[in-house]
Amino acid sequence: MTPILIFVGAMLGAPARYLTDRALNARHDSPFPWGTFAVNLSGCLILGALTGAAAGIPVVALLGTGFCGALTTYSTFSFETLRLLEQRAYFYATMNVVVSVIAGLGAALLGFTVAHALLG
């Protein structure tokens, strides 16, 4: 059953990533990769909440491994950072790395804290 839950979660996460990326990047006239930043940040928040809630295995497989695994993307984050460096957009490249790491950790901590307080 776990592989099916992961598959279903990924079926929802991958299109959510694509659509979010397209929608946010179309609204911002900036070299900063807002779409990737948003999906990675939301994935951190969801995974933090799942951890804080001490969710059962089926929920973690569906939402954590499946949905968040397909929603978030380290490879695109790396590619976009390198692309910014190639374009000599050093400020945006640096901010992409620094803000993504700090905000991602903060989102995971926030999700964990809120879920643990409510459900833990």
CSV table of N, CA and C in Angstrom, one decimal:
chain,number,residue,atom,x,y,z
A,1,MET,N,0.8,-1.2,0.0
A,1,MET,CA,0.0,0.0,0.0
A,1,MET,C,0.9,1.3,0.0
A,2,THR,N,2.0,1.2,0.7
A,2,THR,CA,2.9,2.4,0.8
A,2,THR,C,3.3,2.9,-0.6
A,3,PRO,N,3.7,2.0,-1.5
A,3,PRO,CA,4.1,2.5,-2.9
A,3,PRO,C,3.0,3.2,-3.6
A,4,ILE,N,1.7,2.8,-3.4
A,4,ILE,CA,0.6,3.4,-4.0
A,4,ILE,C,0.4,4.8,-3.4
A,5,LEU,N,0.5,4.9,-2.1
A,5,LEU,CA,0.4,6.2,-1.5
A,5,LEU,C,1.4,7.2,-2.0
A,6,ILE,N,2.6,6.8,-2.1
A,6,ILE,CA,3.7,7.6,-2.6
A,6,ILE,C,3.4,8.0,-4.0
A,7,PHE,N,2.9,7.1,-4.9
A,7,PHE,CA,2.6,7.4,-6.2
A,7,PHE,C,1.5,8.4,-6.3
A,8,VAL,N,0.4,8.3,-5.5
A,8,VAL,CA,-0.7,9.2,-5.5
A,8,VAL,C,-0.2,10.6,-5.1
A,9,GLY,N,0.6,10.6,-4.0
A,9,GLY,CA,1.2,11.9,-3.5
A,9,GLY,C,2.0,12.6,-4.6
A,10,ALA,N,2.8,11.8,-5.3
A,10,ALA,CA,3.6,12.4,-6.4
A,10,ALA,C,2.8,12.9,-7.5
A,11,MET,N,1.7,12.2,-7.8
A,11,MET,CA,0.8,12.6,-8.9
A,11,MET,C,0.2,14.0,-8.6
A,12,LEU,N,0.1,14.3,-7.3
A,12,LEU,CA,-0.5,15.6,-6.9
A,12,LEU,C,0.7,16.7,-6.8
A,13,GLY,N,1.8,16.2,-6.3
A,13,GLY,CA,2.9,17.2,-6.0
A,13,GLY,C,3.6,17.7,-7.3
A,14,ALA,N,3.8,16.9,-8.3
A,14,ALA,CA,4.5,17.3,-9.5
A,14,ALA,C,3.7,18.4,-10.2
A,15,PRO,N,2.4,18.2,-10.5
A,15,PRO,CA,1.7,19.3,-11.2
A,15,PRO,C,1.6,20.5,-10.3
A,16,ALA,N,1.5,20.4,-9.0
A,16,ALA,CA,1.5,21.5,-8.1
A,16,ALA,C,2.7,22.3,-8.2
A,17,ARG,N,3.9,21.6,-8.3
A,17,ARG,CA,5.2,22.3,-8.5
A,17,ARG,C,5.2,23.1,-9.8
A,18,TYR,N,4.8,22.4,-10.8
A,18,TYR,CA,4.9,23.0,-12.2
A,18,TYR,C,4.0,24.3,-12.2
A,19,LEU,N,2.7,24.1,-11.8
A,19,LEU,CA,1.8,25.2,-11.9
A,19,LEU,C,2.2,26.4,-11.0
A,20,THR,N,2.6,26.1,-9.8
A,20,THR,CA,3.1,27.1,-8.9
A,20,THR,C,4.3,27.9,-9.4
A,21,ASP,N,5.2,27.1,-10.0
A,21,ASP,CA,6.4,27.7,-10.6
A,21,ASP,C,6.0,28.7,-11.7
A,22,ARG,N,5.2,28.2,-12.6
A,22,ARG,CA,4.8,29.0,-13.7
A,22,ARG,C,4.0,30.3,-13.3
A,23,ALA,N,3.1,30.1,-12.3
A,23,ALA,CA,2.3,31.2,-11.9
A,23,ALA,C,3.1,32.3,-11.2
A,24,LEU,N,4.0,31.9,-10.3
A,24,LEU,CA,4.8,32.9,-9.6
A,24,LEU,C,5.8,33.6,-10.5
A,25,ASN,N,6.5,32.8,-11.3
A,25,ASN,CA,7.5,33.4,-12.2
A,25,ASN,C,6.9,34.3,-13.2
A,26,ALA,N,5.6,34.1,-13.6
A,26,ALA,CA,5.0,35.0,-14.6
A,26,ALA,C,4.6,36.3,-13.9
A,27,ARG,N,4.4,36.3,-12.6
A,27,ARG,CA,4.0,37.5,-11.9
A,27,ARG,C,5.2,38.4,-11.5
A,28,HIS,N,6.4,37.8,-11.5
A,28,HIS,CA,7.5,38.6,-11.0
A,28,HIS,C,8.5,38.8,-12.1
A,29,ASP,N,8.8,40.1,-12.4
A,29,ASP,CA,9.8,40.4,-13.4
A,29,ASP,C,11.1,40.5,-12.7
A,30,SER,N,11.7,39.4,-12.3
A,30,SER,CA,12.9,39.4,-11.5
A,30,SER,C,13.7,38.1,-11.9
A,31,PRO,N,15.0,38.2,-11.8
A,31,PRO,CA,15.8,36.9,-12.1
A,31,PRO,C,15.7,35.9,-10.9
A,32,PHE,N,15.2,36.4,-9.8
A,32,PHE,CA,15.1,35.5,-8.6
A,32,PHE,C,14.0,34.4,-8.9
A,33,PRO,N,14.3,33.1,-8.7
A,33,PRO,CA,13.4,32.0,-9.0
A,33,PRO,C,12.3,31.9,-7.9
A,34,TRP,N,11.3,32.7,-8.0
A,34,TRP,CA,10.3,32.7,-7.0
A,34,TRP,C,9.5,31.4,-6.9
A,35,GLY,N,9.2,30.8,-8.0
A,35,GLY,CA,8.4,29.6,-8.0
A,35,GLY,C,9.1,28.4,-7.3
A,36,THR,N,10.4,28.2,-7.6
A,36,THR,CA,11.1,27.2,-6.9
A,36,THR,C,11.3,27.5,-5.4
A,37,PHE,N,11.5,28.7,-5.1
A,37,PHE,CA,11.6,29.2,-3.7
A,37,PHE,C,10.3,28.8,-3.0
A,38,ALA,N,9.2,29.2,-3.6
A,38,ALA,CA,7.9,28.9,-2.9
A,38,ALA,C,7.6,27.5,-2.7
A,39,VAL,N,7.8,26.6,-3.7
A,39,VAL,CA,7.5,25.2,-3.5
A,39,VAL,C,8.4,24.5,-2.5
A,40,ASN,N,9.7,24.9,-2.5
A,40,ASN,CA,10.6,24.4,-1.6
A,40,ASN,C,10.3,24.8,-0.1
A,41,LEU,N,9.9,26.1,0.0
A,41,LEU,CA,9.5,26.6,1.3
A,41,LEU,C,8.2,25.9,1.8
A,42,SER,N,7.2,25.7,0.9
A,42,SER,CA,6.0,25.0,1.4
A,42,SER,C,6.3,23.6,1.7
A,43,GLY,N,7.1,22.9,0.9
A,43,GLY,CA,7.5,21.6,1.3
A,43,GLY,C,8.2,21.4,2.6
A,44,CYS,N,9.0,22.4,3.0
A,44,CYS,CA,9.6,22.4,4.3
A,44,CYS,C,8.6,22.5,5.4
A,45,LEU,N,7.6,23.4,5.2
A,45,LEU,CA,6.6,23.6,6.1
A,45,LEU,C,5.7,22.4,6.3
A,46,ILE,N,5.4,21.7,5.3
A,46,ILE,CA,4.6,20.5,5.3
A,46,ILE,C,5.4,19.4,6.0
A,47,LEU,N,6.6,19.2,5.6
A,47,LEU,CA,7.4,18.1,6.3
A,47,LEU,C,7.6,18.4,7.7
A,48,GLY,N,7.9,19.7,8.1
A,48,GLY,CA,8.0,20.0,9.5
A,48,GLY,C,6.7,19.7,10.3
A,49,ALA,N,5.6,20.0,9.7
A,49,ALA,CA,4.3,19.7,10.3
A,49,ALA,C,4.1,18.2,10.5
A,50,LEU,N,4.4,17.5,9.5
A,50,LEU,CA,4.3,16.0,9.6
A,50,LEU,C,5.1,15.4,10.7
A,51,THR,N,6.3,16.0,10.8
A,51,THR,CA,7.2,15.5,11.9
A,51,THR,C,6.7,15.9,13.2
A,52,GLY,N,6.2,17.1,13.3
A,52,GLY,CA,5.7,17.6,14.6
A,52,GLY,C,4.5,16.9,15.1
A,53,ALA,N,3.7,16.5,14.1
A,53,ALA,CA,2.4,15.8,14.4
A,53,ALA,C,2.7,14.3,14.7
A,54,ALA,N,3.9,13.9,14.5
A,54,ALA,CA,4.2,12.4,14.7
A,54,ALA,C,3.2,11.6,13.9
A,55,ALA,N,3.0,12.0,12.6
A,55,ALA,CA,2.0,11.4,11.8
A,55,ALA,C,2.4,9.9,11.5
A,56,GLY,N,1.4,9.1,11.3
A,56,GLY,CA,1.5,7.7,11.0
A,56,GLY,C,2.2,7.5,9.6
A,57,ILE,N,2.7,6.3,9.4
A,57,ILE,CA,3.4,5.9,8.2
A,57,ILE,C,2.6,6.2,6.9
A,58,PRO,N,1.3,5.9,6.8
A,58,PRO,CA,0.6,6.1,5.6
A,58,PRO,C,0.5,7.6,5.2
A,59,VAL,N,0.3,8.5,6.2
A,59,VAL,CA,0.3,9.9,5.9
A,59,VAL,C,1.6,10.4,5.5
A,60,VAL,N,2.7,9.9,6.1
A,60,VAL,CA,4.0,10.4,5.8
A,60,VAL,C,4.3,9.9,4.3
A,61,ALA,N,4.0,8.7,4.0
A,61,ALA,CA,4.2,8.2,2.6
A,61,ALA,C,3.5,9.0,1.6
A,62,LEU,N,2.2,9.3,1.9
A,62,LEU,CA,1.4,10.1,0.9
A,62,LEU,C,1.9,11.6,0.8
A,63,LEU,N,1.9,12.2,2.0
A,63,LEU,CA,2.3,13.7,2.0
A,63,LEU,C,3.7,14.0,2.0
A,64,GLY,N,4.5,13.2,2.8
A,64,GLY,CA,5.9,13.5,2.9
A,64,GLY,C,6.7,13.0,1.8
A,65,THR,N,6.7,11.7,1.6
A,65,THR,CA,7.5,11.2,0.5
A,65,THR,C,6.9,11.4,-0.9
A,66,GLY,N,5.6,11.2,-1.1
A,66,GLY,CA,5.0,11.4,-2.4
A,66,GLY,C,4.8,12.8,-2.8
A,67,PHE,N,4.0,13.5,-2.0
A,67,PHE,CA,3.6,14.9,-2.4
A,67,PHE,C,4.8,15.9,-2.3
A,68,CYS,N,5.5,15.9,-1.1
A,68,CYS,CA,6.6,16.8,-0.9
A,68,CYS,C,7.8,16.4,-1.8
A,69,GLY,N,8.0,15.1,-2.0
A,69,GLY,CA,9.1,14.7,-2.8
A,69,GLY,C,8.9,15.2,-4.3
A,70,ALA,N,7.7,15.2,-4.7
A,70,ALA,CA,7.5,15.7,-6.1
A,70,ALA,C,7.3,17.2,-6.2
A,71,LEU,N,6.9,17.8,-5.1
A,71,LEU,CA,6.7,19.2,-5.0
A,71,LEU,C,8.0,20.0,-4.9
A,72,THR,N,8.9,19.6,-4.1
A,72,THR,CA,10.1,20.3,-3.9
A,72,THR,C,11.2,19.8,-4.8
A,73,THR,N,12.2,20.6,-5.0
A,73,THR,CA,13.2,20.2,-6.0
A,73,THR,C,14.6,20.9,-5.7
A,74,TYR,N,15.5,20.0,-5.2
A,74,TYR,CA,16.8,20.5,-5.0
A,74,TYR,C,17.6,20.7,-6.3
A,75,SER,N,17.3,19.9,-7.2
A,75,SER,CA,18.1,20.0,-8.5
A,75,SER,C,17.7,21.3,-9.2
A,76,THR,N,16.5,21.7,-9.2
A,76,THR,CA,16.1,22.9,-9.9
A,76,THR,C,16.7,24.1,-9.1
A,77,PHE,N,16.7,24.0,-7.8
A,77,PHE,CA,17.3,25.1,-6.9
A,77,PHE,C,18.8,25.2,-7.3
A,78,SER,N,19.5,24.1,-7.4
A,78,SER,CA,20.9,24.2,-7.8
A,78,SER,C,21.1,24.7,-9.2
A,79,PHE,N,20.3,24.2,-10.1
A,79,PHE,CA,20.4,24.7,-11.5
A,79,PHE,C,20.1,26.2,-11.6
A,80,GLU,N,19.1,26.7,-11.0
A,80,GLU,CA,18.7,28.1,-11.0
A,80,GLU,C,19.8,29.0,-10.4
A,81,THR,N,20.4,28.5,-9.3
A,81,THR,CA,21.5,29.2,-8.7
A,81,THR,C,22.7,29.3,-9.6
A,82,LEU,N,23.0,28.2,-10.3
A,82,LEU,CA,24.1,28.2,-11.3
A,82,LEU,C,23.8,29.1,-12.4
A,83,ARG,N,22.6,29.1,-12.9
A,83,ARG,CA,22.2,30.0,-14.0
A,83,ARG,C,22.3,31.4,-13.6
A,84,LEU,N,22.0,31.8,-12.4
A,84,LEU,CA,22.1,33.1,-11.9
A,84,LEU,C,23.6,33.5,-11.9
A,85,LEU,N,24.5,32.6,-11.5
A,85,LEU,CA,25.9,32.9,-11.5
A,85,LEU,C,26.4,33.0,-12.9
A,86,GLU,N,26.0,32.2,-13.8
A,86,GLU,CA,26.4,32.4,-15.2
A,86,GLU,C,26.0,33.7,-15.8
A,87,GLN,N,24.8,34.2,-15.3
A,87,GLN,CA,24.3,35.5,-15.8
A,87,GLN,C,25.0,36.7,-15.0
A,88,ARG,N,25.9,36.3,-14.1
A,88,ARG,CA,26.6,37.3,-13.3
A,88,ARG,C,25.6,38.1,-12.4
A,89,ALA,N,24.5,37.4,-12.0
A,89,ALA,CA,23.5,38.0,-11.1
A,89,ALA,C,23.9,37.5,-9.7
A,90,TYR,N,25.1,37.9,-9.2
A,90,TYR,CA,25.7,37.4,-8.0
A,90,TYR,C,24.8,37.6,-6.8
A,91,PHE,N,24.2,38.8,-6.7
A,91,PHE,CA,23.3,39.1,-5.6
A,91,PHE,C,22.2,38.1,-5.5
A,92,TYR,N,21.5,37.9,-6.6
A,92,TYR,CA,20.3,37.0,-6.7
A,92,TYR,C,20.7,35.6,-6.4
A,93,ALA,N,21.9,35.2,-6.9
A,93,ALA,CA,22.4,33.8,-6.6
A,93,ALA,C,22.7,33.6,-5.1
A,94,THR,N,23.3,34.6,-4.5
A,94,THR,CA,23.6,34.5,-3.1
A,94,THR,C,22.3,34.5,-2.3
A,95,MET,N,21.4,35.4,-2.6
A,95,MET,CA,20.2,35.5,-1.9
A,95,MET,C,19.3,34.2,-2.1
A,96,ASN,N,19.4,33.6,-3.3
A,96,ASN,CA,18.7,32.4,-3.5
A,96,ASN,C,19.2,31.3,-2.5
A,97,VAL,N,20.5,31.2,-2.3
A,97,VAL,CA,21.0,30.2,-1.4
A,97,VAL,C,20.7,30.5,0.0
A,98,VAL,N,21.1,31.7,0.4
A,98,VAL,CA,21.0,32.1,1.8
A,98,VAL,C,19.5,32.1,2.3
A,99,VAL,N,18.7,32.8,1.5
A,99,VAL,CA,17.2,32.9,1.9
A,99,VAL,C,16.6,31.6,1.8
A,100,SER,N,16.9,30.7,0.8
A,100,SER,CA,16.2,29.4,0.7
A,100,SER,C,16.6,28.5,1.9
A,101,VAL,N,17.8,28.5,2.3
A,101,VAL,CA,18.2,27.7,3.4
A,101,VAL,C,17.6,28.2,4.7
A,102,ILE,N,17.8,29.5,5.0
A,102,ILE,CA,17.3,30.0,6.3
A,102,ILE,C,15.7,29.9,6.3
A,103,ALA,N,15.1,30.3,5.3
A,103,ALA,CA,13.6,30.3,5.3
A,103,ALA,C,13.1,28.9,5.3
A,104,GLY,N,13.8,27.9,4.6
A,104,GLY,CA,13.4,26.5,4.6
A,104,GLY,C,13.5,25.9,6.0
A,105,LEU,N,14.6,26.2,6.7
A,105,LEU,CA,14.7,25.7,8.1
A,105,LEU,C,13.7,26.4,9.0
A,106,GLY,N,13.4,27.7,8.8
A,106,GLY,CA,12.4,28.4,9.6
A,106,GLY,C,11.0,27.8,9.3
A,107,ALA,N,10.7,27.5,8.1
A,107,ALA,CA,9.4,26.9,7.8
A,107,ALA,C,9.2,25.5,8.4
A,108,ALA,N,10.3,24.7,8.3
A,108,ALA,CA,10.2,23.4,8.9
A,108,ALA,C,10.0,23.5,10.4
A,109,LEU,N,10.8,24.4,11.1
A,109,LEU,CA,10.6,24.6,12.5
A,109,LEU,C,9.2,25.1,12.8
A,110,LEU,N,8.7,26.1,12.1
A,110,LEU,CA,7.3,26.6,12.3
A,110,LEU,C,6.3,25.5,12.1
A,111,GLY,N,6.4,24.7,11.1
A,111,GLY,CA,5.5,23.6,10.9
A,111,GLY,C,5.5,22.6,12.0
A,112,PHE,N,6.8,22.2,12.4
A,112,PHE,CA,7.0,21.3,13.5
A,112,PHE,C,6.4,21.8,14.8
A,113,THR,N,6.7,23.1,15.1
A,113,THR,CA,6.2,23.7,16.4
A,113,THR,C,4.7,23.7,16.5
A,114,VAL,N,4.1,24.2,15.4
A,114,VAL,CA,2.6,24.4,15.4
A,114,VAL,C,1.9,23.0,15.4
A,115,ALA,N,2.4,22.1,14.6
A,115,ALA,CA,1.8,20.7,14.6
A,115,ALA,C,2.0,20.0,15.9
A,116,HIS,N,3.2,20.1,16.5
A,116,HIS,CA,3.4,19.5,17.8
A,116,HIS,C,2.6,20.1,18.9
A,117,ALA,N,2.4,21.4,18.9
A,117,ALA,CA,1.6,22.1,19.9
A,117,ALA,C,0.1,21.7,19.8
A,118,LEU,N,-0.4,21.5,18.5
A,118,LEU,CA,-1.8,21.2,18.3
A,118,LEU,C,-2.1,19.7,18.4
A,119,LEU,N,-1.2,18.9,17.9
A,119,LEU,CA,-1.5,17.5,17.8
A,119,LEU,C,-0.5,16.5,18.6
A,120,GLY,N,0.6,17.0,19.0
A,120,GLY,CA,1.7,16.2,19.6
A,120,GLY,C,1.5,15.8,21.0
